[in-house]
CSV table of C-alpha atoms in Angstrom, one decimal:
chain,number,residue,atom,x,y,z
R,2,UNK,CA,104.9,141.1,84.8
R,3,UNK,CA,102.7,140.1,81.8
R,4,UNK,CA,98.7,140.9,82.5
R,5,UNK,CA,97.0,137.5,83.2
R,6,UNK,CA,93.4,136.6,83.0
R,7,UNK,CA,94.4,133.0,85.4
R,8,UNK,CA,97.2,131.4,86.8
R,9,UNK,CA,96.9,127.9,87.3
R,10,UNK,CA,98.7,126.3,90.3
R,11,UNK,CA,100.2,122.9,89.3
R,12,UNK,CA,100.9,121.2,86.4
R,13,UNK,CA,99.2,117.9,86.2
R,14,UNK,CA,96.3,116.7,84.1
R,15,UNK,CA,94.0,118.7,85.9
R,16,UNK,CA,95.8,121.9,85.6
R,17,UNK,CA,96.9,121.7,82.3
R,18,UNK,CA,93.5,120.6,81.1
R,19,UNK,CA,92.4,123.7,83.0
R,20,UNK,CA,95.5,126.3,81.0
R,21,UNK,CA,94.7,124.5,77.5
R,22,UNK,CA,90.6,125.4,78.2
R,23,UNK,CA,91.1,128.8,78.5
R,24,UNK,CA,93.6,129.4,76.3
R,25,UNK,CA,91.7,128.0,73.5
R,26,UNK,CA,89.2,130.8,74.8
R,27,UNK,CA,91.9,133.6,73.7
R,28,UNK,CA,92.6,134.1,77.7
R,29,UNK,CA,95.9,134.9,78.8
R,30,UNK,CA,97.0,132.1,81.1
R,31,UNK,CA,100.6,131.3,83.2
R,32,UNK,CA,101.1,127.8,84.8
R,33,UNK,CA,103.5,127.6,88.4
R,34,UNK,CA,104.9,124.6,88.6
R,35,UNK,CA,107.0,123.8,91.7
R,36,UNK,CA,108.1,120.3,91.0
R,37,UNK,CA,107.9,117.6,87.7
R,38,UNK,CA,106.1,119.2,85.0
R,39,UNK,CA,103.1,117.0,84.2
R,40,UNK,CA,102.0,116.4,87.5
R,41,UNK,CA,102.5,112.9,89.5
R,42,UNK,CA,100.4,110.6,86.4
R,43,UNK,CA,103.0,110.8,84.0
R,44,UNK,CA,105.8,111.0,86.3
R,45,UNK,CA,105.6,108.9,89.3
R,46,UNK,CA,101.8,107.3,89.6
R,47,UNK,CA,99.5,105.6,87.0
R,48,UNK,CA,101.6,105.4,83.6
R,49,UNK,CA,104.7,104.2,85.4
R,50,UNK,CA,102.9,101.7,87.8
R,51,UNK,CA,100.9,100.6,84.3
R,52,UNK,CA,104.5,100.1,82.4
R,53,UNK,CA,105.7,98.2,85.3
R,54,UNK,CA,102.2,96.3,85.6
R,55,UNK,CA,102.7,95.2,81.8
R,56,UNK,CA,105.4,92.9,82.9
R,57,UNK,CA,102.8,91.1,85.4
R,58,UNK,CA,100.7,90.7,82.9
R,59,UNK,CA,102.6,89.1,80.3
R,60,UNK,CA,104.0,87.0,82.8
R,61,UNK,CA,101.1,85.9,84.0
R,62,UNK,CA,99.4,85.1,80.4
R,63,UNK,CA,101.8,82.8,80.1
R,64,UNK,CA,101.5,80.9,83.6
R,65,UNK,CA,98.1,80.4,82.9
R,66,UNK,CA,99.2,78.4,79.9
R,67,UNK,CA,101.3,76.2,81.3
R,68,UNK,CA,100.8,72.4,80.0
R,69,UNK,CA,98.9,74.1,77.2
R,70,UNK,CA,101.4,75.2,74.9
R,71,UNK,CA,104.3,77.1,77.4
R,72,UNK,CA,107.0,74.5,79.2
R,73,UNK,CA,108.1,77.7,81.5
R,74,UNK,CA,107.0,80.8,83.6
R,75,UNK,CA,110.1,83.4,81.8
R,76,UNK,CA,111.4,85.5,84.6
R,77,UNK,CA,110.5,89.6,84.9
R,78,UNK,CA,113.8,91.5,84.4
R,79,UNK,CA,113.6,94.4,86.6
R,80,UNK,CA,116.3,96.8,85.2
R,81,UNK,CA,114.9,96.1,81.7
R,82,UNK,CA,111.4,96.8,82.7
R,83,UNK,CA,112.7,99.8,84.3
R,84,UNK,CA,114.9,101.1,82.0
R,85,UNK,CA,112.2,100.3,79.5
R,86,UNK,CA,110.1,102.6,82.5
R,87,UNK,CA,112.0,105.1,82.0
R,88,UNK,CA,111.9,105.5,77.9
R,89,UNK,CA,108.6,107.1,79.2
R,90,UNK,CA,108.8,109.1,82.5
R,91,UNK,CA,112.4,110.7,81.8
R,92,UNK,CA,111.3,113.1,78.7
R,93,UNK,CA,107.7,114.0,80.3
R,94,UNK,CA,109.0,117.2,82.2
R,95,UNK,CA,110.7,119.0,79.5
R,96,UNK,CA,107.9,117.9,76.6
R,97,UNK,CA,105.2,119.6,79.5
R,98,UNK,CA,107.1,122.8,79.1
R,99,UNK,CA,107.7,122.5,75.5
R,100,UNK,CA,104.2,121.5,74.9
R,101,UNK,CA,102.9,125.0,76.8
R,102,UNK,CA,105.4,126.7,74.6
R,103,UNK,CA,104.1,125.7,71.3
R,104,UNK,CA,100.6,126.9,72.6
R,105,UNK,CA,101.8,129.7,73.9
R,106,UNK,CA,100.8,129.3,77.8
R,107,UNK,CA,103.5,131.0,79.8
R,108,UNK,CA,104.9,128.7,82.4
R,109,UNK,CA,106.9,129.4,85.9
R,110,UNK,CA,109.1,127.4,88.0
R,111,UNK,CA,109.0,127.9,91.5
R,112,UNK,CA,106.8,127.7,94.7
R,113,UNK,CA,103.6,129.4,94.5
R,114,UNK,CA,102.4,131.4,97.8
R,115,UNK,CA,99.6,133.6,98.9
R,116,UNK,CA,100.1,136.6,100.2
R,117,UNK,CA,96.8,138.2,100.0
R,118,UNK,CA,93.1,137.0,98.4
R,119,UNK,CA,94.2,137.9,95.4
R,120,UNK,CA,97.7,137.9,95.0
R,121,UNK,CA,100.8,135.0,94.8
R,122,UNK,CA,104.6,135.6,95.0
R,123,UNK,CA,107.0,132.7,93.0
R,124,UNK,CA,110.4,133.7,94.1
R,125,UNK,CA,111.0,137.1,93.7
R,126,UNK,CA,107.8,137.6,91.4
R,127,UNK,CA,104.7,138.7,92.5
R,128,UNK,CA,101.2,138.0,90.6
R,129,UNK,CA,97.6,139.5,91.3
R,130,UNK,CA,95.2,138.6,88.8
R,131,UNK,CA,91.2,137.7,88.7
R,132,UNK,CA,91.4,134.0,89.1
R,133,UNK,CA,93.7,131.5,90.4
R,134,UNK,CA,93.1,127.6,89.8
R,135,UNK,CA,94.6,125.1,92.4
R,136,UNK,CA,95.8,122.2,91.2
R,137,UNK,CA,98.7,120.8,93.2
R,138,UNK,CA,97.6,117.1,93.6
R,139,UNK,CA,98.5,115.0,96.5
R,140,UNK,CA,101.9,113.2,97.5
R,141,UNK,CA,101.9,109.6,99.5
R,142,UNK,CA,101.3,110.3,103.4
R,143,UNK,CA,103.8,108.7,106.2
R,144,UNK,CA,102.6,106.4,108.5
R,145,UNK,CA,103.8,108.8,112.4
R,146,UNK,CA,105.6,106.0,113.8
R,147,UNK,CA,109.0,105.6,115.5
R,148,UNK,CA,111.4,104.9,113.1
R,149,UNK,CA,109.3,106.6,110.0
R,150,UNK,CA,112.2,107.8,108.6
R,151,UNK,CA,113.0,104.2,106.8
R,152,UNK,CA,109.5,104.2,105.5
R,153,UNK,CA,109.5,104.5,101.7
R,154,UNK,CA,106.4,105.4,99.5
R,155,UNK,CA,104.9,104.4,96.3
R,156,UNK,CA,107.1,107.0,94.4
R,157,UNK,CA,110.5,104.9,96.0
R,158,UNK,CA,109.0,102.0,94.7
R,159,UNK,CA,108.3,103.2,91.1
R,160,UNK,CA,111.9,104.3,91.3
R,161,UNK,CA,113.8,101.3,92.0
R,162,UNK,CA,117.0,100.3,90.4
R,163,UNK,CA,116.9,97.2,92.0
R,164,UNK,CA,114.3,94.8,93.7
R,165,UNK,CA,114.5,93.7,97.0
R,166,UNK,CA,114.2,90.1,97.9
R,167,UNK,CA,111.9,90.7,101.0
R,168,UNK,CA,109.4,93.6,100.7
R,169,UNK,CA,106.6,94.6,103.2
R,170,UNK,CA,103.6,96.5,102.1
R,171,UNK,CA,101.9,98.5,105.0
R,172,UNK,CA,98.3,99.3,104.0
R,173,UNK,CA,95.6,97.5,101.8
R,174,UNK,CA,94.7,100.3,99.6
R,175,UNK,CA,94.5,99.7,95.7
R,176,UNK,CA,98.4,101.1,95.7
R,177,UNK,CA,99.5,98.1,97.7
R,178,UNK,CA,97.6,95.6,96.2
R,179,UNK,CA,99.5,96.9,93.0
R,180,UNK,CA,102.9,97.6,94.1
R,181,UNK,CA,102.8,94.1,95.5
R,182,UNK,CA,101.5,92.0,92.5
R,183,UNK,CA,104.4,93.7,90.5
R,184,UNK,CA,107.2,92.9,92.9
R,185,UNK,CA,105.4,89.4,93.5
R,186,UNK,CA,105.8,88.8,89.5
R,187,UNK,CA,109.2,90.5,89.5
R,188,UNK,CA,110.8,87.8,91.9
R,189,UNK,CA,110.4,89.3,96.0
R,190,UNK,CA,108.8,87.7,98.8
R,191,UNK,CA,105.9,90.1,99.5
R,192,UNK,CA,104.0,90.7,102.9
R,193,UNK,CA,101.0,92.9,103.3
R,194,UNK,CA,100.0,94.4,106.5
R,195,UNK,CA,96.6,95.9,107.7
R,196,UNK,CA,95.1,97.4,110.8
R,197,UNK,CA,92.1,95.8,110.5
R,198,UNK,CA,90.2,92.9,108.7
R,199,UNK,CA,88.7,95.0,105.9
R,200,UNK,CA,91.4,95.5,102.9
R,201,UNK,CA,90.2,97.2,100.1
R,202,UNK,CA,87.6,99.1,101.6
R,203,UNK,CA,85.8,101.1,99.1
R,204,UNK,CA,85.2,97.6,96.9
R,205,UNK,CA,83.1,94.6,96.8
R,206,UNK,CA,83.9,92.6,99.9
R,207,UNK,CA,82.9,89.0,98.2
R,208,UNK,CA,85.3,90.1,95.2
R,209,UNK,CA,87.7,91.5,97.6
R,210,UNK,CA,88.1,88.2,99.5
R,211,UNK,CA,88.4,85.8,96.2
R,212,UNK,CA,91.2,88.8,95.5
R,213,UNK,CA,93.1,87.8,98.7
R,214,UNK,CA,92.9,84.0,98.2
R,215,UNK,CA,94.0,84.5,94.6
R,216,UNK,CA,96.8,86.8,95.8
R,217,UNK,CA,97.9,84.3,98.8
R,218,UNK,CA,97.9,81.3,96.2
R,219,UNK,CA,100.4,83.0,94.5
R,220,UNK,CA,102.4,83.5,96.8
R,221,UNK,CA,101.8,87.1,98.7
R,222,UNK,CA,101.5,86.6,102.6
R,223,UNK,CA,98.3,88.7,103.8
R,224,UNK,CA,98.2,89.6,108.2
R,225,UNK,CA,95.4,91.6,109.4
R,226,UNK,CA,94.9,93.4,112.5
R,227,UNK,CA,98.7,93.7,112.2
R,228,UNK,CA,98.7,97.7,114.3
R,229,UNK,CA,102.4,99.4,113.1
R,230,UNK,CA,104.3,100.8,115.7
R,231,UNK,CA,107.5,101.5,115.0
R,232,UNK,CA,110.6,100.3,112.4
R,233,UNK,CA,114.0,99.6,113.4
R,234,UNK,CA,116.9,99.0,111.1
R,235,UNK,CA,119.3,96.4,111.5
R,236,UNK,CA,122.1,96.5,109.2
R,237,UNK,CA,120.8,96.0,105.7
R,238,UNK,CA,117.4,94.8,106.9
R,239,UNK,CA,114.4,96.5,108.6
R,240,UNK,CA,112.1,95.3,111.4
R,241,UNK,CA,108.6,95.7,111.3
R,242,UNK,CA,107.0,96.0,114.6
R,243,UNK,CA,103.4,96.2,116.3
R,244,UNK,CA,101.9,95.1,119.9
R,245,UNK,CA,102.6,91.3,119.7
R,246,UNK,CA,104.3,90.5,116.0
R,247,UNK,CA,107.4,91.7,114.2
R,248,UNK,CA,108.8,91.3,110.7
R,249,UNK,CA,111.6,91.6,108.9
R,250,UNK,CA,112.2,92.7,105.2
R,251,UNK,CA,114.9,94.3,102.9
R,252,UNK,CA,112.2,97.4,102.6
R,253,UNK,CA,109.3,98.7,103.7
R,254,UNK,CA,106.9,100.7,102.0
R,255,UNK,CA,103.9,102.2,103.2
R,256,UNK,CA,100.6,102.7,101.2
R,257,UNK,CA,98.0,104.4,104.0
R,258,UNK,CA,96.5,106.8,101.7
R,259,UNK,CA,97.7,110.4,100.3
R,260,UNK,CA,97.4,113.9,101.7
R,261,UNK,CA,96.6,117.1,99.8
R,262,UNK,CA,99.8,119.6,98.8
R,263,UNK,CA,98.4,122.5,100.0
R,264,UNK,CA,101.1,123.7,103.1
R,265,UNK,CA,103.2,125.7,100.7
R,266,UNK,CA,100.3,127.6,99.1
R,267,UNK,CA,99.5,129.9,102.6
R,268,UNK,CA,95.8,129.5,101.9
R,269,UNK,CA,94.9,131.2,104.9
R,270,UNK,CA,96.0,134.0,103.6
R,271,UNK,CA,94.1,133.9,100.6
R,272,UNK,CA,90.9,132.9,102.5
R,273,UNK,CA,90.5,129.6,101.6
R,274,UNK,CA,88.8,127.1,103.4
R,275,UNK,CA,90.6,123.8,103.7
R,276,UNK,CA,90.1,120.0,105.7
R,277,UNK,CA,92.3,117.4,105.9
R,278,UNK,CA,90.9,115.8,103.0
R,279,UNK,CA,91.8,118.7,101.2
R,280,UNK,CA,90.2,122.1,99.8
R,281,UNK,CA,86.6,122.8,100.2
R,282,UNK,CA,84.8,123.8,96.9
R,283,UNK,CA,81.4,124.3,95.8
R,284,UNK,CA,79.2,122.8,93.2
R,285,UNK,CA,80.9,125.1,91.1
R,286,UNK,CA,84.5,123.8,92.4
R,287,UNK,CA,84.5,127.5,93.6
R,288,UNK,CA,86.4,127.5,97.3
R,289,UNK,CA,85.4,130.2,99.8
R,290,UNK,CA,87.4,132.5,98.0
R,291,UNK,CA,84.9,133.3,95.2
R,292,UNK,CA,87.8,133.7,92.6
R,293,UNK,CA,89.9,131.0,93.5
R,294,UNK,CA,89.2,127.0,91.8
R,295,UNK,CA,90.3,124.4,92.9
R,296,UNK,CA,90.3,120.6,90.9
R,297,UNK,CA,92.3,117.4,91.1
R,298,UNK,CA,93.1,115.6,93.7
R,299,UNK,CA,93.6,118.5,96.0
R,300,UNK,CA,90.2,118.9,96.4
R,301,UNK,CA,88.0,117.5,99.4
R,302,UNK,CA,85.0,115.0,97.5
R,303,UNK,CA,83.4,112.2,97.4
R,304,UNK,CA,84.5,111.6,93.5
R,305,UNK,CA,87.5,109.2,93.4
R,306,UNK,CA,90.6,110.8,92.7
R,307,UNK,CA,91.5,109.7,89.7
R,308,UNK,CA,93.8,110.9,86.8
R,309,UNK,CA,90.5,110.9,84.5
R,310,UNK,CA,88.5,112.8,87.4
R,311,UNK,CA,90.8,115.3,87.3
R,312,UNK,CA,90.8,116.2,83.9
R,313,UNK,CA,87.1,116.5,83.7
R,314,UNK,CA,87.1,119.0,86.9
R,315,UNK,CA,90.1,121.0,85.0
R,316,UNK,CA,88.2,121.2,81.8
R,317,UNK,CA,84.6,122.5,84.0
R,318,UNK,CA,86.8,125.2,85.4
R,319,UNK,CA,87.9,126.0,82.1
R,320,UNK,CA,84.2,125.9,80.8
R,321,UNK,CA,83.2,128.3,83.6
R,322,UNK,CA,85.0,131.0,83.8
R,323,UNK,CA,84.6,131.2,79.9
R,324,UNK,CA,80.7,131.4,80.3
R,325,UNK,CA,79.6,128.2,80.7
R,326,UNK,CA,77.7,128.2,84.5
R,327,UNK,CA,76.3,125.0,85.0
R,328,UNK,CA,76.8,123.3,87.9
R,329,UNK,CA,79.5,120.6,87.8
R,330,UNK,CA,77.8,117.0,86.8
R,331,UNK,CA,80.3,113.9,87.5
R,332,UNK,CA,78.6,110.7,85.4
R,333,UNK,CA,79.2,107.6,86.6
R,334,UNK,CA,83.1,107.0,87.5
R,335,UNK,CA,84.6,103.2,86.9
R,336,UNK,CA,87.4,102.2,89.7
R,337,UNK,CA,90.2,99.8,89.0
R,338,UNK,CA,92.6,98.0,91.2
R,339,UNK,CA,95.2,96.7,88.8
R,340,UNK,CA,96.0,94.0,90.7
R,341,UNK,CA,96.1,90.0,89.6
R,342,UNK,CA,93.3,89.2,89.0
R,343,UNK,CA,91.8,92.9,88.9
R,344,UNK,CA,88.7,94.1,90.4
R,345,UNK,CA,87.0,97.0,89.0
R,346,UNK,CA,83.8,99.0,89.8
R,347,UNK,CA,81.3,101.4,88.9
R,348,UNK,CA,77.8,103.3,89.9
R,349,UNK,CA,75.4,101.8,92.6
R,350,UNK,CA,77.3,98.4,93.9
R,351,UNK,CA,75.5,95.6,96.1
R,352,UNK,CA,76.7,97.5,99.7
R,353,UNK,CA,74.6,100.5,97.8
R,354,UNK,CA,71.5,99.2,97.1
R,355,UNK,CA,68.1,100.3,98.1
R,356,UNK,CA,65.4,98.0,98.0
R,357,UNK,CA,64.1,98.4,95.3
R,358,UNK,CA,67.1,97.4,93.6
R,359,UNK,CA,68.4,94.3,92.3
R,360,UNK,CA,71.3,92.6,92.5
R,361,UNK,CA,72.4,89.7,89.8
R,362,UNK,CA,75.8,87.7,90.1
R,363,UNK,CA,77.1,85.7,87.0
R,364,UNK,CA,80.3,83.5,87.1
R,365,UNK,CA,81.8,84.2,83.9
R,366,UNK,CA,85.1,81.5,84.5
R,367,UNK,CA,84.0,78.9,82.1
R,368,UNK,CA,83.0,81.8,79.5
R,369,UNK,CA,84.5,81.4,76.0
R,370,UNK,CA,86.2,84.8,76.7
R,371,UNK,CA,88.5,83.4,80.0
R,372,UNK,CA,88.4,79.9,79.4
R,373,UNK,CA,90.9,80.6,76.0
R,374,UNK,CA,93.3,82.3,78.4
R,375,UNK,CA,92.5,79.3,81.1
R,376,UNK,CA,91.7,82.4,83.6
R,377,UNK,CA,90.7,81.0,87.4
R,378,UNK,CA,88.4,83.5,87.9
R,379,UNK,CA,85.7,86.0,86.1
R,380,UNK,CA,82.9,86.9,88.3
R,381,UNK,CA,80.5,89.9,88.0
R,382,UNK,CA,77.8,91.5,90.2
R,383,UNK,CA,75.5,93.8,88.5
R,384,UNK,CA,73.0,96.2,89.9
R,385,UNK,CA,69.6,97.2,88.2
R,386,UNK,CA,67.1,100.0,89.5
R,387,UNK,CA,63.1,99.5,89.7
R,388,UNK,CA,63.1,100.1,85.5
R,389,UNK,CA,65.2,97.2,84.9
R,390,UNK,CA,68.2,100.1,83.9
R,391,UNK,CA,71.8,98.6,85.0
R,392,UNK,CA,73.1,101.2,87.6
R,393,UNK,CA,75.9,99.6,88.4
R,394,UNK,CA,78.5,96.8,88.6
R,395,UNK,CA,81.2,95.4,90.0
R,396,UNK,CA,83.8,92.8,88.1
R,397,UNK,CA,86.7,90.5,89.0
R,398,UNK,CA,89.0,88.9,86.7
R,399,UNK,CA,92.5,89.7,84.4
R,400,UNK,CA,90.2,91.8,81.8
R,401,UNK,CA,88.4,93.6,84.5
R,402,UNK,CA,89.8,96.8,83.4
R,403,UNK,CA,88.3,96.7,79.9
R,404,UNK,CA,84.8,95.3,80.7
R,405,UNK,CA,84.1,98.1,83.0
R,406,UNK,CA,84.6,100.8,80.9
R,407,UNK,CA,81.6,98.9,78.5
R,408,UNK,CA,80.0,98.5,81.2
R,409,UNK,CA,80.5,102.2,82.3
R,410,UNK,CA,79.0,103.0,79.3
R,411,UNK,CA,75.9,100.9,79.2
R,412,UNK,CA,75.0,102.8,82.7
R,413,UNK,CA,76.1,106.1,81.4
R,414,UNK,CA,73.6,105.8,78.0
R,415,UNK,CA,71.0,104.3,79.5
R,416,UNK,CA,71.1,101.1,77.4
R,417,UNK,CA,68.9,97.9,78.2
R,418,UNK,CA,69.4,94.4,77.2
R,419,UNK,CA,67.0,94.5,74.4
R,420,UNK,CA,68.5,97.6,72.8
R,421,UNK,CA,71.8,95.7,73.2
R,422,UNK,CA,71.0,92.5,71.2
R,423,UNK,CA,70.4,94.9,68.0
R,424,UNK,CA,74.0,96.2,68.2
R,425,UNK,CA,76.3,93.6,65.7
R,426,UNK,CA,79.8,93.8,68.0
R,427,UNK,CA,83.3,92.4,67.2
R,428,UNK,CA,83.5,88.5,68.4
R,429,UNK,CA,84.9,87.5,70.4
R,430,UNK,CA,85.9,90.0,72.6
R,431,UNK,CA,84.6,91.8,75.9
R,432,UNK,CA,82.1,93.8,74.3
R,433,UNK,CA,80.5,90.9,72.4
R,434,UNK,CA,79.8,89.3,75.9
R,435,UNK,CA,77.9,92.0,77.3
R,436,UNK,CA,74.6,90.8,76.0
R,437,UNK,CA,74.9,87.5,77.9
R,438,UNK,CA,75.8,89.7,80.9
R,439,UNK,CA,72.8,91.8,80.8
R,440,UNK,CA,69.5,90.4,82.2
């Protein structure tokens, strides 16, 4: 076997961002891949959701402009938008290995396990180098209820071939909020259910709850305190069931948060230290193994795990072990739930703030920027510190995704309202508003 300097583990954003660092520092790096090349993004998360998302929105630009110049709401055409899906995800796997090629990064397919600290087998080979990086991501988790086995995930949904009339959501995570708006658009009768009376947890709960009326006006049935137990199948058609209520629906998916992919890898025998949030690392993304790394969603943080995230954490491992041994610094990190409309956040939100802190809300609805589009809704809470610096923000409306990465930005550099009005921006778009945003 070739002489190594790494081997990464997994092939997604993180990983490769990781194998592409160090070989642009002349090391000598292989890549184990054990499933799609390129990692769940490309293949089966965010840029398939976001193909399949496109469809909502174009559909709903046009529903909001109903009586102003569109007679009719056209219908989504699921296989289209799928096949049209699939122009994208199909050819990812084989261009990952062909791209590694043409920068000369070996690459292996097979199942990467420890078998001592410093040492892996992949089917009948066996490795030992100096470092090893993990970065196997994490996969959809299954709800442990009776009947489980008729539970599909987010990765069934993204594959459909066809769309079921009746579709129930369990869990009000970002994922369901998104699967649902798509099949909503798309044409199926969508329910979502929740163990308790807090969806969306992590966000906003004033934009949260304008979120859920604007979802239920559409059309998507929200129940709450709705405790799973089991799922029973009847025929073509599955029953939902908890303590007092039961449902019925073509399919069932379940969206109750992910779980690391780290039972394959044998880390015990490697010595690394792991939780069920995933591997424990260090400042340095260092786990108790000393020469093992670890980045991605695998990893046990605080960080969202995000596609983005994961790329900066696979680059800093790359940085490090070529000589760069600075502590890992994470900048402010936007969130987006791509639902309709979407809610986006970033940096120190109203449930965050100390008191010396100040919160400002602005309705933006009647703005220049959503009333052209006849939006319902564009509200936005932002956060300054003592200095009168914006530390962060929170946003709801269909361009939610776009204004928080200028407002990501603002936080990120530091820059004040009075430093703003000297920049000369593009009007009229997002950016150009930001000035009337800022106290």
């Amino acid at each position: 076997m070739k002489k190594y300097d790494a081997v990464v583990i997994g092939s997604g954003v993180a990983g490769l961002s990781a194998a592409y660092g160090l070989k642009a520092a002349e090391k000598q790096v292989l890549v184990v891949e054990e499933n799609l090349w390129g990692g769940t993004c490309p293949n089966r998360g965010c840029d398939p959701k976001k193909i399949l998302l496109n469809g909502v929105e174009a559909r709903k630009r046009i529903e909001q402009l109903i009586g102003k110049g569109f007679s009719d709401v056209p219908p989504v055409d699921w296989a289209e938008l799928q096949a049209f899906k699939r122009t994208f995800t199909d050819p990812v796997s084989k261009n990952r290995q062909e791209e590694l090629a043409a920068a000369k990064i070996d690459h292996l397919s097979g199942t990467a396990q420890f078998i001592d600290p410093q040492t892996i087998k992949v089917g009948e080979e066996t490795i030992t180098v100096e470092h090893y990086i993990l970065a196997t991501g994490q996969r959809p988790a299954i709800l442990p209820i009776e009947g489980k086995e008729f539970l599909q995930t987010s990765t069934d949904f993204l594959a459909l071939e066809k769309l079921p009339k009746e579709i129930i959501f369990i869990g009000a995570g970002y994922i369901a909020f998104e699967l649902a708006m798509i099949a909503h658009a798309a044409g199926s009768k969508v329910t979502i259910v929740h163990h308790n009376q807090q969806p969306l947890k992590g966000f906003e709960e004033e934009l949260v709850n304008s979120l859920v009326e604007q979802m239920q006006k559409a059309g998507i049935t929200f129940i709450f305190d709705f405790e799973s137990q089991r799922v029973i199948q009847e025929a073509s058609t599955y029953r939902l069931v908890s303590k007092d209520k039961e449902l019925q629906a073509d399919a069932i998916f379940v969206a109750t948060g992910r779980r690391p992919n780290i039972e394959h890898l044998q880390l015990e025998q490697a010595g690394v230290h792991t939780v069920k949030q995933g591997i424990v690392v260090n400042e340095y993304l260092q786990t108790s193994n000393p020469n093992i790394f670890a980045c991605g969603d695998i990893i046990a943080k605080n960080e969202p795990k995000l596609t983005p995230v994961a790329t900066f954490e696979g680059t800093y491992v790359a940085d490090y072990l070529t000589g760069k041994t600075a502590p890992i610094h994470y900048p402010v990190i936007p969130t987006i739930v791509y639902s309709s409309p979407k809610v986006a956040q970033v940096g120190r939100t109203k449930k965050q703030t100390t008191e010396k802190d100040q919160v400002t809300d602005v309705s933006m609805t009647d703005w220049f920027t959503y009333h052209r589009v006849n939006e319902p809704l564009a509200k936005a809470q932002l956060t300054y510190d003592a200095n009168d610096f914006l530390v962060g923000a929170a946003v709801i409306s269909e361009q939610a995704d776009d204004l928080i990465n200028d407002l990501t930005l603002l936080i990120n550099q530091k820059v004040k309202k009075a430093e703003l009005d000297q920049w000369i921006l593009g009007y009229p778009t997002l950016a150009s508003d930001l000035s009337y945003l800022l106290k």
